[in-house]
CSV table of C-alpha atoms in Angstrom, one decimal:
chain,number,residue,atom,x,y,z
G,1,UNK,CA,11.7,13.1,-15.4
G,2,UNK,CA,10.2,13.7,-11.6
G,3,UNK,CA,11.6,12.1,-8.5
G,4,UNK,CA,9.6,11.9,-4.4
G,5,UNK,CA,10.4,14.0,-0.9
G,6,UNK,CA,8.3,14.2,1.9
G,7,UNK,CA,7.6,16.2,3.9
G,8,UNK,CA,10.8,18.2,5.9
G,9,UNK,CA,13.7,16.0,3.8
G,10,UNK,CA,15.7,17.3,1.1
G,11,UNK,CA,17.3,16.5,-2.6
G,12,UNK,CA,20.5,16.7,-3.4
G,13,UNK,CA,20.6,18.5,-7.5
G,14,UNK,CA,22.3,17.4,-10.1
G,15,UNK,CA,22.3,19.7,-13.2
G,16,UNK,CA,25.1,19.7,-14.7
G,17,UNK,CA,26.4,21.1,-17.7
G,18,UNK,CA,28.6,19.7,-20.9
G,19,UNK,CA,29.3,19.9,-24.8
G,20,UNK,CA,28.5,19.0,-27.6
G,21,UNK,CA,30.5,16.2,-27.3
G,22,UNK,CA,29.0,14.8,-23.2
G,23,UNK,CA,32.4,16.8,-21.5
G,24,UNK,CA,31.3,18.3,-18.0
G,25,UNK,CA,32.2,21.9,-17.7
G,26,UNK,CA,33.1,23.4,-14.9
G,27,UNK,CA,29.9,26.1,-15.2
G,28,UNK,CA,27.8,25.8,-12.0
G,29,UNK,CA,23.9,25.8,-12.4
G,30,UNK,CA,20.9,27.3,-11.8
G,31,UNK,CA,17.8,26.8,-9.8
G,32,UNK,CA,13.8,28.2,-9.1
G,33,UNK,CA,11.5,26.1,-8.7
G,34,UNK,CA,7.7,26.7,-8.6
G,35,UNK,CA,5.5,27.2,-5.6
G,36,UNK,CA,5.5,25.0,-2.3
G,37,UNK,CA,9.0,24.7,-3.1
G,38,UNK,CA,12.9,25.9,-1.6
G,39,UNK,CA,15.9,25.4,-2.9
G,40,UNK,CA,19.1,26.2,-1.3
G,41,UNK,CA,22.0,25.4,-1.5
G,42,UNK,CA,21.2,23.5,-4.2
G,43,UNK,CA,18.8,20.8,-2.6
G,44,UNK,CA,15.2,21.7,-3.0
G,45,UNK,CA,12.8,21.3,0.5
G,46,UNK,CA,9.6,21.7,1.1
G,47,UNK,CA,7.8,22.3,4.2
G,48,UNK,CA,4.1,20.5,3.2
G,49,UNK,CA,3.0,18.9,0.4
G,50,UNK,CA,3.7,20.8,-2.3
G,51,UNK,CA,4.3,19.9,-6.4
G,52,UNK,CA,6.1,22.2,-8.6
G,53,UNK,CA,8.9,22.2,-10.4
G,54,UNK,CA,12.1,22.7,-10.3
G,55,UNK,CA,14.3,24.8,-13.3
G,56,UNK,CA,18.4,24.5,-14.3
G,57,UNK,CA,19.9,27.0,-16.0
G,58,UNK,CA,22.5,27.9,-17.9
G,59,UNK,CA,23.8,31.0,-19.4
G,60,UNK,CA,22.1,31.1,-23.2
G,61,UNK,CA,20.9,27.9,-23.5
G,62,UNK,CA,17.6,26.0,-23.7
G,63,UNK,CA,15.9,25.2,-19.2
G,64,UNK,CA,15.9,21.9,-18.2
G,65,UNK,CA,13.0,21.0,-15.6
G,66,UNK,CA,11.6,18.5,-13.2
G,67,UNK,CA,8.9,18.0,-11.6
G,68,UNK,CA,8.9,17.3,-7.9
G,69,UNK,CA,6.4,15.4,-5.6
G,70,UNK,CA,6.7,16.2,-1.7
G,71,UNK,CA,4.0,14.1,-0.1
G,72,UNK,CA,3.3,13.7,3.6
G,73,UNK,CA,5.4,11.8,6.4
G,74,UNK,CA,3.0,8.6,6.3
G,75,UNK,CA,4.6,4.7,6.3
G,76,UNK,CA,2.7,2.6,3.4
G,77,UNK,CA,1.9,-1.4,3.6
G,78,UNK,CA,2.8,-3.9,0.9
G,79,UNK,CA,3.1,-7.3,-0.7
G,80,UNK,CA,6.9,-7.7,-2.6
G,81,UNK,CA,7.2,-11.3,-3.7
G,82,UNK,CA,5.7,-13.0,-0.8
G,83,UNK,CA,7.1,-11.2,1.8
G,84,UNK,CA,5.3,-8.0,3.0
G,85,UNK,CA,7.2,-5.0,3.6
G,86,UNK,CA,6.8,-1.1,4.9
G,87,UNK,CA,8.1,2.1,3.2
G,88,UNK,CA,7.2,5.7,3.9
G,89,UNK,CA,5.0,6.7,1.7
G,90,UNK,CA,8.2,8.6,-0.7
G,91,UNK,CA,10.4,5.2,-1.3
G,92,UNK,CA,12.5,5.7,1.1
G,93,UNK,CA,12.8,2.9,4.8
G,94,UNK,CA,11.6,0.2,3.2
G,95,UNK,CA,11.6,-2.5,5.9
G,96,UNK,CA,10.3,-6.2,5.4
G,97,UNK,CA,8.7,-8.0,8.4
G,98,UNK,CA,9.7,-10.9,8.9
G,99,UNK,CA,7.1,-13.1,9.4
G,100,UNK,CA,6.9,-17.3,8.3
G,101,UNK,CA,4.5,-18.2,6.1
G,102,UNK,CA,4.3,-16.7,2.4
G,103,UNK,CA,1.8,-13.3,1.4
G,104,UNK,CA,-1.0,-14.0,-0.6
G,105,UNK,CA,-2.1,-11.0,-3.6
G,106,UNK,CA,-4.1,-9.6,-1.6
G,107,UNK,CA,-2.4,-7.0,-0.4
G,108,UNK,CA,-2.2,-5.6,3.4
G,109,UNK,CA,-5.0,-3.3,5.6
G,110,UNK,CA,-3.3,-1.1,8.7
G,111,UNK,CA,-4.9,-1.5,11.9
G,112,UNK,CA,-6.5,1.7,11.8
G,113,UNK,CA,-4.0,1.8,15.5
G,114,UNK,CA,-1.8,1.9,12.4
G,115,UNK,CA,0.7,-0.9,14.4
G,116,UNK,CA,-0.6,-3.6,12.8
G,117,UNK,CA,-1.4,-5.6,8.6
G,118,UNK,CA,-4.3,-7.8,7.7
G,119,UNK,CA,-3.4,-10.4,5.9
G,120,UNK,CA,-3.8,-13.4,4.1
G,121,UNK,CA,-0.8,-15.7,3.8
G,122,UNK,CA,-0.1,-19.5,3.4
G,123,UNK,CA,2.2,-22.0,1.8
G,124,UNK,CA,1.3,-22.6,-2.6
G,125,UNK,CA,0.2,-26.4,-1.1
G,126,UNK,CA,-2.5,-25.0,2.0
G,127,UNK,CA,-4.6,-22.7,3.4
G,128,UNK,CA,-4.3,-19.1,2.7
G,129,UNK,CA,-5.4,-18.5,6.2
G,130,UNK,CA,-5.8,-14.4,7.8
G,131,UNK,CA,-3.7,-12.8,10.7
G,132,UNK,CA,-3.5,-10.3,11.8
G,133,UNK,CA,0.6,-9.9,11.5
G,134,UNK,CA,3.8,-7.6,13.8
G,135,UNK,CA,5.6,-5.4,13.1
G,136,UNK,CA,8.0,-8.7,14.7
G,137,UNK,CA,6.8,-11.1,12.5
G,138,UNK,CA,4.8,-12.5,15.0
G,139,UNK,CA,0.9,-13.5,13.9
G,140,UNK,CA,-2.5,-13.9,15.0
G,141,UNK,CA,-5.3,-15.7,13.5
G,142,UNK,CA,-7.9,-13.7,12.5
G,143,UNK,CA,-10.9,-16.8,13.1
G,144,UNK,CA,-11.2,-18.8,14.7
G,145,UNK,CA,-10.0,-22.7,12.7
G,146,UNK,CA,-13.8,-24.0,14.3
G,147,UNK,CA,-16.3,-20.6,12.6
G,148,UNK,CA,-18.1,-21.8,9.4
G,149,UNK,CA,-15.7,-20.9,5.9
G,150,UNK,CA,-15.9,-18.4,4.4
G,151,UNK,CA,-13.8,-20.3,1.3
G,152,UNK,CA,-11.5,-17.7,-0.5
G,153,UNK,CA,-10.8,-14.6,1.4
G,154,UNK,CA,-10.4,-11.8,-1.5
G,155,UNK,CA,-10.6,-9.3,1.0
G,156,UNK,CA,-11.1,-8.0,4.1
G,157,UNK,CA,-10.7,-4.5,6.3
G,158,UNK,CA,-11.0,-3.7,9.3
G,159,UNK,CA,-14.1,-1.6,10.3
G,160,UNK,CA,-13.2,2.2,12.1
G,161,UNK,CA,-13.5,0.8,15.3
G,162,UNK,CA,-11.4,-1.5,15.5
G,163,UNK,CA,-14.4,-4.1,17.1
G,164,UNK,CA,-15.0,-6.2,13.2
G,165,UNK,CA,-12.8,-7.4,9.9
G,166,UNK,CA,-15.4,-6.7,6.7
G,167,UNK,CA,-14.4,-9.4,4.4
G,168,UNK,CA,-15.2,-10.3,0.6
G,169,UNK,CA,-15.0,-14.4,0.5
G,170,UNK,CA,-15.9,-16.8,-2.3
G,171,UNK,CA,-16.0,-21.0,-3.1
G,172,UNK,CA,-17.7,-21.2,-6.5
G,173,UNK,CA,-15.8,-19.7,-9.1
G,174,UNK,CA,-15.7,-16.7,-9.0
G,175,UNK,CA,-18.3,-16.0,-6.5
G,176,UNK,CA,-17.4,-13.3,-4.1
G,177,UNK,CA,-19.8,-13.1,-0.9
G,178,UNK,CA,-19.5,-10.1,2.5
G,179,UNK,CA,-19.1,-10.8,6.0
G,180,UNK,CA,-18.1,-9.2,8.8
G,181,UNK,CA,-17.1,-11.7,12.0
G,182,UNK,CA,-15.9,-9.9,15.1
G,183,UNK,CA,-13.0,-9.5,17.2
G,184,UNK,CA,-13.2,-10.3,20.6
G,185,UNK,CA,-15.4,-13.3,19.5
G,186,UNK,CA,-13.6,-15.0,16.1
G,187,UNK,CA,-15.4,-18.5,15.9
G,188,UNK,CA,-18.5,-15.9,14.4
G,189,UNK,CA,-19.3,-15.7,11.1
G,190,UNK,CA,-22.2,-12.8,9.3
G,191,UNK,CA,-23.5,-12.8,6.7
G,192,UNK,CA,-24.3,-9.4,5.3
G,193,UNK,CA,-24.5,-10.3,1.4
G,194,UNK,CA,-28.3,-11.0,0.3
G,195,UNK,CA,-29.0,-14.9,-0.4
G,196,UNK,CA,-28.9,-15.7,-4.4
G,197,UNK,CA,-30.4,-18.0,-7.2
G,198,UNK,CA,-27.0,-18.9,-8.2
G,199,UNK,CA,-24.9,-17.9,-6.3
G,200,UNK,CA,-21.6,-19.3,-8.0
G,201,UNK,CA,-21.9,-17.4,-11.3
G,202,UNK,CA,-23.8,-14.7,-9.4
G,203,UNK,CA,-22.8,-13.4,-7.1
G,204,UNK,CA,-20.1,-11.0,-6.9
G,205,UNK,CA,-19.3,-8.5,-3.7
G,206,UNK,CA,-15.6,-7.9,-3.9
G,207,UNK,CA,-14.3,-4.9,-1.3
G,208,UNK,CA,-16.6,-4.2,1.4
G,209,UNK,CA,-16.0,-0.9,2.4
G,210,UNK,CA,-17.8,-0.2,5.3
G,211,UNK,CA,-20.2,4.1,4.9
G,212,UNK,CA,-20.0,7.2,6.9
G,213,UNK,CA,-22.4,6.6,8.6
């Protein structure tokens, strides 16, 4: 089996010896850790990201092995049901953000500052709108209601300087058109995809991602 830990945290090792009838014995299990891991007093830890095996031994019996992945200290965001959540990269410290609208299928994206999320929220029978969502649950529309429509929003992301929001939207079958919206003037929507002959079926530009330059 595998397990995950965050850099700087410890995981207790719970190896035990059982006889052939599944009775637990009092014999001690010894442990060996692979490169990057440290085992002390029945606890495994690491000071940097790593992935290695921890081997449990007892006498002449065949050893047992588990793999431990040590991940950086970081926070991830995800959709859980109709709510946005954040958690540590190792899966601990799960927090549900108390926004009032339902999170849609689109996955949330971090603002470059790491202090808020970009997400599509709405109700089942109502409009689905792109919002900036704070950890407190506060919501702010990213595109002004008076701006030209981008149709259903499939995906969206910030530019590295947080001055633009790039998104993919469409309103005909499976078409997806790339747009960008300046954060400072959210009434302006600029189309980036070229105009196609049959946009309803042939123009599919999903998942905008800026090149380094």
